[in-house]
């Protein structure tokens, strides 16, 4: 009797473990998996005084960029 209980418990634990370790099926849940952001491309722009500032000059600082157009 003990052997049967141990065997059943072992099978249940194995089934739970394989289900827990399986990768989630995001497509069936209609969820888009998280993708880390990509680094911004290198670019340079003039500031209000006409000095050219590159993005690498601002590394480690907070930078807010506003792009607007008059189309």
Tab-separated table of C-alpha atoms in Angstrom:
chain	number	residue	atom	x	y	z
A	1	UNK	CA	0.000	0.000	0.000
A	2	UNK	CA	2.829	2.381	0.865
A	3	UNK	CA	4.532	1.597	-2.427
A	4	UNK	CA	1.379	2.421	-4.391
A	5	UNK	CA	0.931	5.722	-2.544
A	6	UNK	CA	4.559	6.647	-3.122
A	7	UNK	CA	4.283	5.774	-6.806
A	8	UNK	CA	1.113	7.836	-7.275
A	9	UNK	CA	2.661	10.754	-5.394
A	10	UNK	CA	5.794	10.520	-7.560
A	11	UNK	CA	3.740	10.598	-10.767
A	12	UNK	CA	1.717	13.598	-9.547
A	13	UNK	CA	4.875	15.489	-8.583
A	14	UNK	CA	6.463	14.716	-11.952
A	15	UNK	CA	3.379	15.955	-13.835
A	16	UNK	CA	3.208	19.152	-11.803
A	17	UNK	CA	6.938	19.795	-12.269
A	18	UNK	CA	6.836	19.355	-16.050
A	19	UNK	CA	3.799	21.623	-16.323
A	20	UNK	CA	5.410	24.308	-14.161
A	21	UNK	CA	8.654	24.245	-16.156
A	22	UNK	CA	7.007	24.400	-19.589
A	23	UNK	CA	7.221	27.736	-21.423
A	24	UNK	CA	3.922	29.619	-21.461
A	25	UNK	CA	2.027	29.661	-24.737
A	26	UNK	CA	1.685	33.434	-25.209
A	27	UNK	CA	-0.029	33.113	-28.597
A	28	UNK	CA	-2.969	31.171	-27.190
A	29	UNK	CA	-3.321	33.691	-24.340
A	30	UNK	CA	-3.185	36.601	-26.820
A	31	UNK	CA	-0.370	38.166	-24.801
A	32	UNK	CA	2.710	39.771	-26.307
A	33	UNK	CA	5.851	38.776	-24.383
A	34	UNK	CA	8.038	41.578	-22.978
A	35	UNK	CA	11.028	42.537	-25.085
A	36	UNK	CA	13.652	44.758	-23.472
A	37	UNK	CA	14.056	48.178	-25.108
A	38	UNK	CA	16.756	48.635	-27.713
A	39	UNK	CA	19.426	51.305	-27.271
A	40	UNK	CA	18.894	54.539	-29.170
A	41	UNK	CA	21.015	54.985	-32.290
A	42	UNK	CA	23.934	57.407	-32.122
A	43	UNK	CA	23.009	60.893	-33.303
A	44	UNK	CA	23.901	64.536	-32.752
A	45	UNK	CA	21.814	67.716	-32.752
A	46	UNK	CA	22.541	71.401	-32.164
A	47	UNK	CA	21.365	72.865	-28.854
A	48	UNK	CA	19.790	76.317	-28.489
A	49	UNK	CA	23.230	77.975	-28.508
A	50	UNK	CA	24.285	76.155	-31.684
A	51	UNK	CA	26.692	73.746	-29.981
A	52	UNK	CA	26.445	70.230	-31.366
A	53	UNK	CA	25.534	67.702	-28.658
A	54	UNK	CA	25.809	63.975	-29.251
A	55	UNK	CA	23.733	61.371	-27.486
A	56	UNK	CA	26.882	59.778	-26.065
A	57	UNK	CA	27.663	63.107	-24.295
A	58	UNK	CA	24.477	62.588	-22.278
A	59	UNK	CA	25.178	58.996	-21.173
A	60	UNK	CA	24.053	58.529	-17.578
A	61	UNK	CA	21.915	61.679	-17.626
A	62	UNK	CA	18.199	62.117	-18.189
A	63	UNK	CA	17.526	63.517	-21.660
A	64	UNK	CA	14.165	64.656	-23.005
A	65	UNK	CA	13.898	64.977	-26.768
A	66	UNK	CA	11.031	66.745	-28.471
A	67	UNK	CA	10.594	66.194	-32.188
A	68	UNK	CA	7.872	68.059	-33.990
A	69	UNK	CA	7.047	68.795	-37.564
A	70	UNK	CA	4.779	71.178	-39.421
A	71	UNK	CA	3.401	68.823	-42.039
